[in-house]
């Protein structure tokens, strides 16, 4: 089968293991069905902004043209740094967008990716956010009424726990096996000042996530369509937003939002 079209990030379904679909133009490829099979993805040279649809020679902030990067609510500074969100004070690039994306329930969570990490997401993005980052398991730490408060908790915790994933380790499935998420949650909450403690989540459920991976590589080599026009091979697995190939190459699909590809399966 041949598919031509712009791609956007894979959609996941939290089955066990996770099921992935790759949107390509108007098609919707059940990409996790192709694990163990030969696939090829060829970049045809065009990139279309996922905000306005215009052709752009370069992609900014994972899929936007330069003007959209500067003006879209999706690329606001608070998306990467929630503590800078000002929507609760009535200040945002687009207040109606902010009402649905910043002034709604947010969750501060702990997840195990390449190690223990803290993160922030909209409550409605769970478990999608955890799957997108390739987490092994995750737990809610706090629930807040908006993005800003969640960001302040994350900042307070960053002194005690990382907020980053080392993707090379995550894709080799290397992580410390002895992390007790419930114990870490209790320990980190105890470090918070009283106001932030009041947001602590009573939900102690641990979500474990399995990915469709036939075999984890011993080493990984990141590649992009800015470097190579064609990426092909036997698909070994999918984790987070990465396709993993038999020659240790890994491709971050989300990084290529808006790239026009030909995909052969
Ligand atoms: Zn645009």
Short mmCIF file of C-alpha atoms and ligand atoms in Angstrom, two decimals:
data_model
loop_
_atom_site.label_atom_id
_atom_site.label_comp_id
_atom_site.label_asym_id
_atom_site.label_seq_id
_atom_site.Cartn_x
_atom_site.Cartn_y
_atom_site.Cartn_z
CA UNK A 1 0.00 0.00 0.00
CA UNK A 2 1.12 3.54 -0.80
CA UNK A 3 0.04 6.63 1.08
CA UNK A 4 0.86 10.25 0.21
CA UNK A 5 0.17 13.15 2.54
CA UNK A 6 1.28 15.28 5.43
CA UNK A 7 1.80 13.47 8.68
CA UNK A 8 1.03 14.55 12.22
CA UNK A 9 1.85 12.86 15.49
CA UNK A 10 0.67 9.32 16.05
CA UNK A 11 -2.55 8.73 17.94
CA UNK A 12 -2.46 6.12 20.64
CA UNK A 13 -5.04 3.85 22.21
CA UNK A 14 -4.22 2.56 25.67
CA UNK A 15 -4.59 -1.11 24.93
CA UNK A 16 -1.97 -3.52 26.24
CA UNK A 17 0.35 -3.05 24.45
CA UNK A 18 -0.47 0.43 23.12
CA UNK A 19 -2.03 0.60 19.62
CA UNK A 20 -0.79 3.37 17.32
CA UNK A 21 -2.31 5.06 14.29
CA UNK A 22 -0.36 7.38 12.00
CA UNK A 23 -2.43 10.09 10.30
CA UNK A 24 -1.23 10.67 6.71
CA UNK A 25 -3.30 13.16 4.74
CA UNK A 26 -6.85 11.83 5.00
CA UNK A 27 -5.68 8.31 5.82
CA UNK A 28 -5.14 6.75 9.16
CA UNK A 29 -2.54 3.98 9.11
CA UNK A 30 -2.74 1.33 11.86
CA UNK A 31 1.05 1.54 12.10
CA UNK A 32 1.48 -0.82 15.07
CA UNK A 33 0.13 -3.62 12.84
CA UNK A 34 3.34 -3.31 10.79
CA UNK A 35 5.80 -4.24 13.51
CA UNK A 36 8.12 -6.93 12.21
CA UNK A 37 7.45 -5.79 8.63
CA UNK A 38 9.40 -3.71 6.12
CA UNK A 39 8.17 -0.14 5.76
CA UNK A 40 9.52 2.93 4.05
CA UNK A 41 8.88 6.62 4.57
CA UNK A 42 10.05 9.09 1.97
CA UNK A 43 10.08 12.86 2.50
CA UNK A 44 8.84 14.59 -0.68
CA UNK A 45 10.36 17.96 0.18
CA UNK A 46 7.35 19.98 1.34
CA UNK A 47 6.38 21.00 4.84
CA UNK A 48 2.92 22.47 5.59
CA UNK A 49 2.27 24.42 8.77
CA UNK A 50 -0.10 22.51 11.08
CA UNK A 51 -1.52 25.85 12.25
CA UNK A 52 -2.43 27.66 9.02
CA UNK A 53 -1.70 25.07 6.32
CA UNK A 54 0.74 27.30 4.43
CA UNK A 55 3.88 25.81 2.95
CA UNK A 56 6.94 26.58 5.04
CA UNK A 57 10.58 25.94 4.22
CA UNK A 58 11.36 25.13 7.83
CA UNK A 59 9.28 23.83 10.72
CA UNK A 60 9.28 25.60 14.09
CA UNK A 61 8.03 24.27 17.44
CA UNK A 62 7.18 20.84 15.97
CA UNK A 63 5.16 21.79 12.91
CA UNK A 64 4.52 25.54 12.70
CA UNK A 65 5.56 28.20 10.19
CA UNK A 66 7.47 31.16 11.59
CA UNK A 67 4.46 33.56 11.85
CA UNK A 68 2.34 30.88 13.56
CA UNK A 69 5.20 30.07 15.92
CA UNK A 70 5.14 33.70 17.02
CA UNK A 71 1.36 34.04 17.32
CA UNK A 72 -0.36 30.67 17.86
CA UNK A 73 -1.65 29.87 21.33
CA UNK A 74 -0.28 26.32 20.87
CA UNK A 75 3.27 27.67 20.82
CA UNK A 76 2.93 30.04 23.80
CA UNK A 77 5.83 30.11 26.21
CA UNK A 78 3.65 28.49 28.89
CA UNK A 79 3.29 25.31 26.86
CA UNK A 80 6.91 24.44 27.63
CA UNK A 81 7.02 26.40 30.88
CA UNK A 82 3.62 26.22 32.63
CA UNK A 83 4.81 28.45 35.48
CA UNK A 84 4.87 31.35 32.99
CA UNK A 85 1.18 30.97 32.16
CA UNK A 86 -0.75 34.20 32.81
CA UNK A 87 -4.19 33.10 31.68
CA UNK A 88 -5.44 33.14 35.30
CA UNK A 89 -4.76 36.90 35.22
CA UNK A 90 -6.58 37.28 31.91
CA UNK A 91 -3.43 37.48 29.79
CA UNK A 92 -2.91 35.06 26.88
CA UNK A 93 -2.31 35.06 23.13
CA UNK A 94 -5.89 33.85 22.71
CA UNK A 95 -8.11 33.92 25.79
CA UNK A 96 -10.78 31.63 24.38
CA UNK A 97 -8.12 29.01 23.64
CA UNK A 98 -6.62 29.57 27.09
CA UNK A 99 -9.99 28.99 28.75
CA UNK A 100 -10.04 25.48 27.31
CA UNK A 101 -6.34 24.71 27.57
CA UNK A 102 -4.90 26.65 30.54
CA UNK A 103 -7.83 27.40 32.84
CA UNK A 104 -8.88 23.77 33.14
CA UNK A 105 -7.85 21.01 35.51
CA UNK A 106 -4.16 20.17 35.25
CA UNK A 107 -2.21 17.28 36.68
CA UNK A 108 1.33 17.22 38.02
CA UNK A 109 2.52 13.66 37.61
CA UNK A 110 5.50 11.44 38.23
CA UNK A 111 6.47 9.06 35.49
CA UNK A 112 9.28 6.61 34.84
CA UNK A 113 10.75 7.12 31.40
CA UNK A 114 14.55 6.88 31.42
CA UNK A 115 14.32 7.62 35.12
CA UNK A 116 11.92 9.27 37.51
CA UNK A 117 10.57 12.54 36.15
CA UNK A 118 7.98 15.15 37.02
CA UNK A 119 5.69 16.71 34.43
CA UNK A 120 2.54 18.75 33.90
CA UNK A 121 -0.37 18.07 31.60
CA UNK A 122 -4.03 18.89 31.15
CA UNK A 123 -6.15 16.29 32.97
CA UNK A 124 -7.83 15.37 29.68
CA UNK A 125 -4.41 14.45 28.19
CA UNK A 126 -3.94 11.49 30.52
CA UNK A 127 -2.81 8.86 29.56
CA UNK A 128 -1.94 10.27 26.07
CA UNK A 129 0.82 12.47 27.48
CA UNK A 130 2.39 9.53 29.29
CA UNK A 131 2.29 7.35 26.19
CA UNK A 132 3.73 10.16 24.02
CA UNK A 133 6.75 10.43 26.28
CA UNK A 134 7.25 6.66 26.39
CA UNK A 135 6.64 6.29 30.11
CA UNK A 136 6.82 2.80 31.66
CA UNK A 137 4.52 3.82 34.49
CA UNK A 138 3.06 6.95 36.01
CA UNK A 139 1.11 8.30 38.97
CA UNK A 140 -0.78 11.54 39.63
CA UNK A 141 0.95 13.75 42.17
CA UNK A 142 -1.28 16.83 42.28
CA UNK A 143 -4.42 18.18 40.66
CA UNK A 144 -4.77 21.92 40.16
CA UNK A 145 -7.49 24.17 38.73
CA UNK A 146 -5.18 25.67 36.08
CA UNK A 147 -1.87 25.38 34.27
CA UNK A 148 -0.10 28.05 36.31
CA UNK A 149 -0.56 26.37 39.71
CA UNK A 150 0.61 23.05 38.26
CA UNK A 151 3.67 24.83 36.85
CA UNK A 152 4.57 26.27 40.26
CA UNK A 153 4.46 22.80 41.82
CA UNK A 154 6.63 21.42 39.03
CA UNK A 155 9.17 24.21 39.55
CA UNK A 156 9.24 23.53 43.30
CA UNK A 157 9.88 19.83 42.65
CA UNK A 158 12.54 20.29 39.97
CA UNK A 159 15.15 20.70 42.69
CA UNK A 160 14.43 17.16 43.85
CA UNK A 161 13.48 15.30 40.68
CA UNK A 162 14.28 15.64 36.98
CA UNK A 163 11.78 17.01 34.47
CA UNK A 164 13.61 15.50 31.48
CA UNK A 165 13.72 12.21 29.63
CA UNK A 166 16.94 10.91 28.12
CA UNK A 167 15.28 9.56 24.98
CA UNK A 168 18.21 7.34 24.00
CA UNK A 169 17.86 5.47 27.31
CA UNK A 170 14.08 5.36 27.08
CA UNK A 171 14.32 3.76 23.61
CA UNK A 172 16.72 1.13 24.95
CA UNK A 173 14.26 0.48 27.77
CA UNK A 174 16.87 1.40 30.37
CA UNK A 175 15.43 2.67 33.62
CA UNK A 176 16.05 2.08 37.32
CA UNK A 177 13.86 -0.88 38.28
CA UNK A 178 13.61 -0.04 41.96
CA UNK A 179 11.57 3.18 41.84
CA UNK A 180 8.52 3.11 44.13
CA UNK A 181 6.17 5.69 42.61
CA UNK A 182 3.85 5.85 45.63
CA UNK A 183 6.76 6.37 48.02
CA UNK A 184 8.30 9.02 45.73
CA UNK A 185 4.94 10.77 45.52
CA UNK A 186 4.67 10.92 49.33
CA UNK A 187 8.26 12.09 49.68
CA UNK A 188 7.89 14.86 47.10
CA UNK A 189 4.54 16.08 48.43
CA UNK A 190 6.12 16.40 51.89
CA UNK A 191 8.60 18.89 50.40
CA UNK A 192 5.88 21.26 49.17
CA UNK A 193 4.70 24.38 51.03
CA UNK A 194 1.20 24.10 52.62
CA UNK A 195 -0.74 25.82 49.82
CA UNK A 196 0.72 23.48 47.20
CA UNK A 197 0.25 20.45 49.46
CA UNK A 198 -3.48 21.16 49.39
CA UNK A 199 -3.46 20.20 45.69
CA UNK A 200 -2.04 16.72 46.40
CA UNK A 201 -3.88 14.02 44.48
CA UNK A 202 -5.69 11.32 46.46
CA UNK A 203 -5.55 9.07 43.42
CA UNK A 204 -2.68 6.61 44.01
CA UNK A 205 -3.36 4.40 41.03
CA UNK A 206 -0.23 3.47 39.11
CA UNK A 207 -0.68 3.25 35.35
CA UNK A 208 1.68 0.76 33.69
CA UNK A 209 2.19 1.07 29.95
CA UNK A 210 3.44 -1.60 27.54
CA UNK A 211 4.61 -0.65 24.05
CA UNK A 212 4.51 -2.68 20.86
CA UNK A 213 8.24 -3.41 20.65
CA UNK A 214 9.53 -6.70 19.29
CA UNK A 215 13.10 -6.12 20.42
CA UNK A 216 14.81 -3.16 22.05
CA UNK A 217 18.01 -2.00 20.32
CA UNK A 218 21.38 -2.09 22.08
CA UNK A 219 22.15 1.35 20.75
CA UNK A 220 20.00 3.95 19.05
CA UNK A 221 20.75 6.42 16.34
CA UNK A 222 18.34 9.29 15.89
CA UNK A 223 17.53 10.35 12.35
CA UNK A 224 15.36 13.03 10.75
CA UNK A 225 13.98 13.94 7.34
CA UNK A 226 16.18 17.03 7.42
CA UNK A 227 19.14 14.67 7.23
CA UNK A 228 17.83 11.73 5.17
CA UNK A 229 15.13 11.73 2.50
CA UNK A 230 14.17 8.12 2.91
CA UNK A 231 13.94 6.11 6.07
CA UNK A 232 13.18 2.42 5.70
CA UNK A 233 13.71 -0.96 7.24
CA UNK A 234 11.96 -3.53 9.36
CA UNK A 235 9.95 -1.78 12.05
CA UNK A 236 11.10 -3.20 15.37
CA UNK A 237 8.77 -1.27 17.57
CA UNK A 238 7.05 1.94 18.54
CA UNK A 239 7.47 3.73 21.83
CA UNK A 240 6.46 7.26 22.71
CA UNK A 241 6.36 9.05 19.34
CA UNK A 242 9.32 7.05 17.97
CA UNK A 243 9.45 4.44 15.25
CA UNK A 244 12.36 2.06 15.85
CA UNK A 245 14.03 0.31 12.90
CA UNK A 246 16.13 -2.86 12.63
CA UNK A 247 19.35 -0.91 11.94
CA UNK A 248 19.04 0.99 15.27
CA UNK A 249 17.74 4.11 13.55
CA UNK A 250 14.89 5.80 15.40
CA UNK A 251 12.53 8.43 14.01
CA UNK A 252 10.58 10.91 16.11
CA UNK A 253 7.27 11.25 14.26
CA UNK A 254 6.06 14.25 16.24
CA UNK A 255 9.13 16.25 15.22
CA UNK A 256 7.90 15.90 11.62
CA UNK A 257 4.38 17.26 12.05
CA UNK A 258 3.35 18.73 8.69
CA UNK A 259 6.00 16.93 6.58
CA UNK A 260 4.66 15.60 3.29
CA UNK A 261 5.62 11.95 2.96
CA UNK A 262 5.11 8.94 0.79
CA UNK A 263 4.70 5.89 2.96
CA UNK A 264 4.92 2.35 1.59
CA UNK A 265 3.86 -0.62 3.65
ZN1 LIG B 1 1.31 28.79 9.89
#
